[in-house]
CSV table of C-alpha atoms in Angstrom, one decimal:
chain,number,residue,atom,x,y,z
Q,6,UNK,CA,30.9,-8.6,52.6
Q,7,UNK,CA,29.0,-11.9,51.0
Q,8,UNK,CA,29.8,-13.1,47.6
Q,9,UNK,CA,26.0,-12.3,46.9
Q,10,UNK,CA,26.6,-8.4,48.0
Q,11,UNK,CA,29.6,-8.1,46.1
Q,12,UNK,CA,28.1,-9.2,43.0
Q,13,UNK,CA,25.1,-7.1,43.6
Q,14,UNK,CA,27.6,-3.4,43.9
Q,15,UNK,CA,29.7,-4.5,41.1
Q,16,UNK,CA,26.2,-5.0,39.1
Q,17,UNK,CA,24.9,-1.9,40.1
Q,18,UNK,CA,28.0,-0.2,39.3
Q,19,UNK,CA,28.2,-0.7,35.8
Q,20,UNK,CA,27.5,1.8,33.7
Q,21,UNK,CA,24.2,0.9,32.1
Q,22,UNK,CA,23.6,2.7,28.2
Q,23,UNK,CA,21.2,4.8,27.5
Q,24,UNK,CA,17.6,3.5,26.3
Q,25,UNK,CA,16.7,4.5,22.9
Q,26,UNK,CA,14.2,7.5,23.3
Q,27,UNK,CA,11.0,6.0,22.4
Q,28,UNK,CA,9.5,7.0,19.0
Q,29,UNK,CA,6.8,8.8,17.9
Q,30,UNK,CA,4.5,6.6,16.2
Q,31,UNK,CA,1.8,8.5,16.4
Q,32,UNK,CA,3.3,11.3,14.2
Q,33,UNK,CA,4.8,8.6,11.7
Q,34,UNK,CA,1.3,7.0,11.3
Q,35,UNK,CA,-0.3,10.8,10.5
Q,36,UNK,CA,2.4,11.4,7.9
Q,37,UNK,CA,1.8,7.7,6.7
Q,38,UNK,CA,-2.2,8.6,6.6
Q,39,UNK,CA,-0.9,11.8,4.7
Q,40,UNK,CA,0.7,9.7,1.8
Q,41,UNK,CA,-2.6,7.2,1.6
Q,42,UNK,CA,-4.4,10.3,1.2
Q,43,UNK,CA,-2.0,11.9,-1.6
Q,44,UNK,CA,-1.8,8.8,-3.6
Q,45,UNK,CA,-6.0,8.6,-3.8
Q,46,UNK,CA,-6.4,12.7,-4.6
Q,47,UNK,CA,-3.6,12.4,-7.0
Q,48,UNK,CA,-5.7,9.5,-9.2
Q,49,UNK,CA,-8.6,11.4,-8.1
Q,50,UNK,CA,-7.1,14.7,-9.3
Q,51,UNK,CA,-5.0,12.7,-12.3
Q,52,UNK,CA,-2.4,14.2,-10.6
Q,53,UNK,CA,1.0,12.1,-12.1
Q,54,UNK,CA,3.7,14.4,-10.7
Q,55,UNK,CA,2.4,14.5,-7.2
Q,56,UNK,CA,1.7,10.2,-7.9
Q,57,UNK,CA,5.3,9.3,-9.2
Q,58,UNK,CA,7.0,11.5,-6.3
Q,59,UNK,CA,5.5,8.7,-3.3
Q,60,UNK,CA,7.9,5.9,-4.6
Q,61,UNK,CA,11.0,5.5,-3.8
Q,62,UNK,CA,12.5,4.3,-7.0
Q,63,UNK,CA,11.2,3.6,-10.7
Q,64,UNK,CA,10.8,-0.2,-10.3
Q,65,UNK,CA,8.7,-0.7,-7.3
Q,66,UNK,CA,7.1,-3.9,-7.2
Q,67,UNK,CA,3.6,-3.5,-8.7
Q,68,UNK,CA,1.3,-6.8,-8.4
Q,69,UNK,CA,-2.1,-7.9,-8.7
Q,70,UNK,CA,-3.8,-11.4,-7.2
Q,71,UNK,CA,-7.0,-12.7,-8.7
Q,72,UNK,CA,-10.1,-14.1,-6.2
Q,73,UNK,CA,-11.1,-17.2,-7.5
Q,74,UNK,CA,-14.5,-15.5,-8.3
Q,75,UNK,CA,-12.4,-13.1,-10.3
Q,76,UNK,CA,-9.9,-15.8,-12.5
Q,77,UNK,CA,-13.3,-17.4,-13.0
Q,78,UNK,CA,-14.8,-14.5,-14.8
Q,79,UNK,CA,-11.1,-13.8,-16.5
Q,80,UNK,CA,-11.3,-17.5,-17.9
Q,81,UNK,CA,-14.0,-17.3,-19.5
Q,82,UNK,CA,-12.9,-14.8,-22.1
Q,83,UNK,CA,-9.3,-16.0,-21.6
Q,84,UNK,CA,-9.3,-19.7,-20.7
Q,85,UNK,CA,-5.3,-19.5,-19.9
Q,86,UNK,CA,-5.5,-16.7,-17.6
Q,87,UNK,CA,-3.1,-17.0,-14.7
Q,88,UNK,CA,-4.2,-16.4,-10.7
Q,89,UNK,CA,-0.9,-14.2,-10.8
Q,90,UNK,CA,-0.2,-12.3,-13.8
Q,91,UNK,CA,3.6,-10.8,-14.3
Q,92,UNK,CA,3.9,-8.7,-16.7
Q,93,UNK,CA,6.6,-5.8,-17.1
Q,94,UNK,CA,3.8,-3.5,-18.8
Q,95,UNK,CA,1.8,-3.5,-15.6
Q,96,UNK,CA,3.5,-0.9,-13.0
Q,97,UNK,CA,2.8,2.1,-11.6
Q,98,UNK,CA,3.7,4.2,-14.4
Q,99,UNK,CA,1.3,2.1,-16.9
Q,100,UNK,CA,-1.4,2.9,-14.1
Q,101,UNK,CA,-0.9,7.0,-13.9
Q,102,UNK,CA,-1.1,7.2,-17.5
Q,103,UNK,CA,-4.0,5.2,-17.5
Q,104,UNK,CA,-5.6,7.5,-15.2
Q,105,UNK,CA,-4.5,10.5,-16.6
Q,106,UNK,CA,-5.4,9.7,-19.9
Q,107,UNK,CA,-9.4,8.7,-19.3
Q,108,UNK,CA,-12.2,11.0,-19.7
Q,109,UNK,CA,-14.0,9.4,-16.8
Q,110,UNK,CA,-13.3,10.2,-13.6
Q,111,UNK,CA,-11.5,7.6,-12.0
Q,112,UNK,CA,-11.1,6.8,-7.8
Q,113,UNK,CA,-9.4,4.5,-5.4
Q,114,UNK,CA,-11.6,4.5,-2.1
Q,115,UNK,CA,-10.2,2.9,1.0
Q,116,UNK,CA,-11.4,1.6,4.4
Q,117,UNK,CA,-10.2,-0.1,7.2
Q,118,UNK,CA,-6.3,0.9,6.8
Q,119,UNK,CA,-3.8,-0.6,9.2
Q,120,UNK,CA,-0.4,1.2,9.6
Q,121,UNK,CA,2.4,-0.8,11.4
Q,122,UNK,CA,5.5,0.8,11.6
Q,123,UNK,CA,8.8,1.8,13.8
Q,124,UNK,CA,9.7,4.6,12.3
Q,125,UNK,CA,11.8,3.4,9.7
Q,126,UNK,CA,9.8,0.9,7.7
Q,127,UNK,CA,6.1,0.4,7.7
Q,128,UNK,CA,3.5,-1.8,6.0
Q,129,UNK,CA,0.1,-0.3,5.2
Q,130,UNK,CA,-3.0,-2.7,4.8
Q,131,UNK,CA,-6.3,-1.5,3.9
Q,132,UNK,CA,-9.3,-2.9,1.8
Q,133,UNK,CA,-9.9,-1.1,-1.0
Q,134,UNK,CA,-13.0,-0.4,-3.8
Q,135,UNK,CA,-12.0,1.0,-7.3
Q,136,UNK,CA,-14.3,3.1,-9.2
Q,137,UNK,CA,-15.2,4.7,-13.2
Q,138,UNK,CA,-17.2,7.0,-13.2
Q,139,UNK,CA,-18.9,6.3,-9.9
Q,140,UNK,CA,-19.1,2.6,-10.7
Q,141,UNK,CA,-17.2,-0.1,-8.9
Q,142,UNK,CA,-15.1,-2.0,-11.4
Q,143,UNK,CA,-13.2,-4.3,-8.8
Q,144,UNK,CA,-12.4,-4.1,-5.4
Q,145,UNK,CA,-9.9,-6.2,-2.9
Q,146,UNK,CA,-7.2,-6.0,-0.2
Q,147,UNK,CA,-4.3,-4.1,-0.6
Q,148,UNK,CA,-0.5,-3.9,1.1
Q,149,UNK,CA,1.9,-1.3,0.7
Q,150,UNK,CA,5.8,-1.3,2.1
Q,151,UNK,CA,7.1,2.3,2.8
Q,152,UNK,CA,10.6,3.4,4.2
Q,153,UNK,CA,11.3,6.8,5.7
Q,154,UNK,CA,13.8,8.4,3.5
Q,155,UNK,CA,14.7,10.8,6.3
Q,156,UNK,CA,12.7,13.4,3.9
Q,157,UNK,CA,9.4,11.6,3.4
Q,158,UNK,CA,8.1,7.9,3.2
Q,159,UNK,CA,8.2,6.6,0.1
Q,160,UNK,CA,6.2,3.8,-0.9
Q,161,UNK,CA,8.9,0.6,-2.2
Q,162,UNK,CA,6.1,-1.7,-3.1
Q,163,UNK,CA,2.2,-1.9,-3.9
Q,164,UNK,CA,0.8,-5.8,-3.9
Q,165,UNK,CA,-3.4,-6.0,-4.3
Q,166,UNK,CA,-6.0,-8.6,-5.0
Q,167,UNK,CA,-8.7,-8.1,-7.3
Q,168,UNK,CA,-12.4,-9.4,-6.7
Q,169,UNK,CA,-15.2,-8.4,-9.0
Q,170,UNK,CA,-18.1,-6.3,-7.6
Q,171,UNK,CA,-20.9,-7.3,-6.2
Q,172,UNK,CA,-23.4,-7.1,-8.4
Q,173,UNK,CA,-21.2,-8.6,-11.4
Q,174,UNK,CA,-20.9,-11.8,-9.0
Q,175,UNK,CA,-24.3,-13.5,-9.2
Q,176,UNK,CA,-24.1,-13.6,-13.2
């Protein structure tokens, strides 16, 4: 027997693991969809149990980016205002109660979502219009970061940017 043959049989006679079975990513995007949809009928519905319970913790980050267009119109009535504003009082909590609290009906609308995931983690992207009362108050892109708990994805953090609408722009 060559050298080359030998090597070849003592290849071929390892014992080779098994591949992971592939996941089903397909199922993991619809449950992801579900939780998109659940987070805009529960500030459609002012819903704040059914909000709170798609985050994983109490502290998830919670962050807002100013357009340019946007900080523009910001400065004007606040000349110091920052392109990235951190401020404890501004989470998701702060936001429900916000909601719930208004007379005015209040609803996030979204298009174009993107879902990447592997099962375990997944980012959501997905550009987004915010209305009061039928009116668009701002709109923007927004990103979420979700982990499957094993019972449920949970969203871990929520980051958006804030552009004024349209018709606000030209004055």
């Amino acid at each position: 027997m060559t050298f080359s043959r030998l090597v070849l049989v003592l290849l071929l006679s390892v014992p080779v693991p098994a591949l992971a079975a592939p996941r089903d990513v397909a199922a993991h995007t619809r449950q992801i969809e579900a939780v998109v949809e659940q987070f805009r009928t529960a500030i459609l519905h002012k819903d704040k149990e059914r909000f709170l319970k798609l985050f994983l913790h109490d502290s998830p980050i919670w962050q807002s980016v100013h357009a340019d267009e946007s900080l523009a119109r910001v400065r004007q009535k606040v000349p110091d205002a920052t392109k990235v504003r951190v401020a404890p009082k501004d989470n998701h909590l702060d936001f429900i109660d916000w909601i719930v609290s208004g007379k005015e009906q209040r609803e996030e609308k979204f298009s174009h979502v993107r879902i990447d995931t592997d099962g375990d983690i997944a980012s959501v992207t997905f550009d987004y219009s915010f209305h009061v009362d039928g009116r668009m108050t701002n709109s923007g892109r927004e990103a979420w970061h979700l982990v499957n708990t094993g019972g449920g994805w949970k969203i871990v953090s929520v980051i958006w940017s804030v552009t004024p609408p349209k018709e606000s722009r030209s004055q």
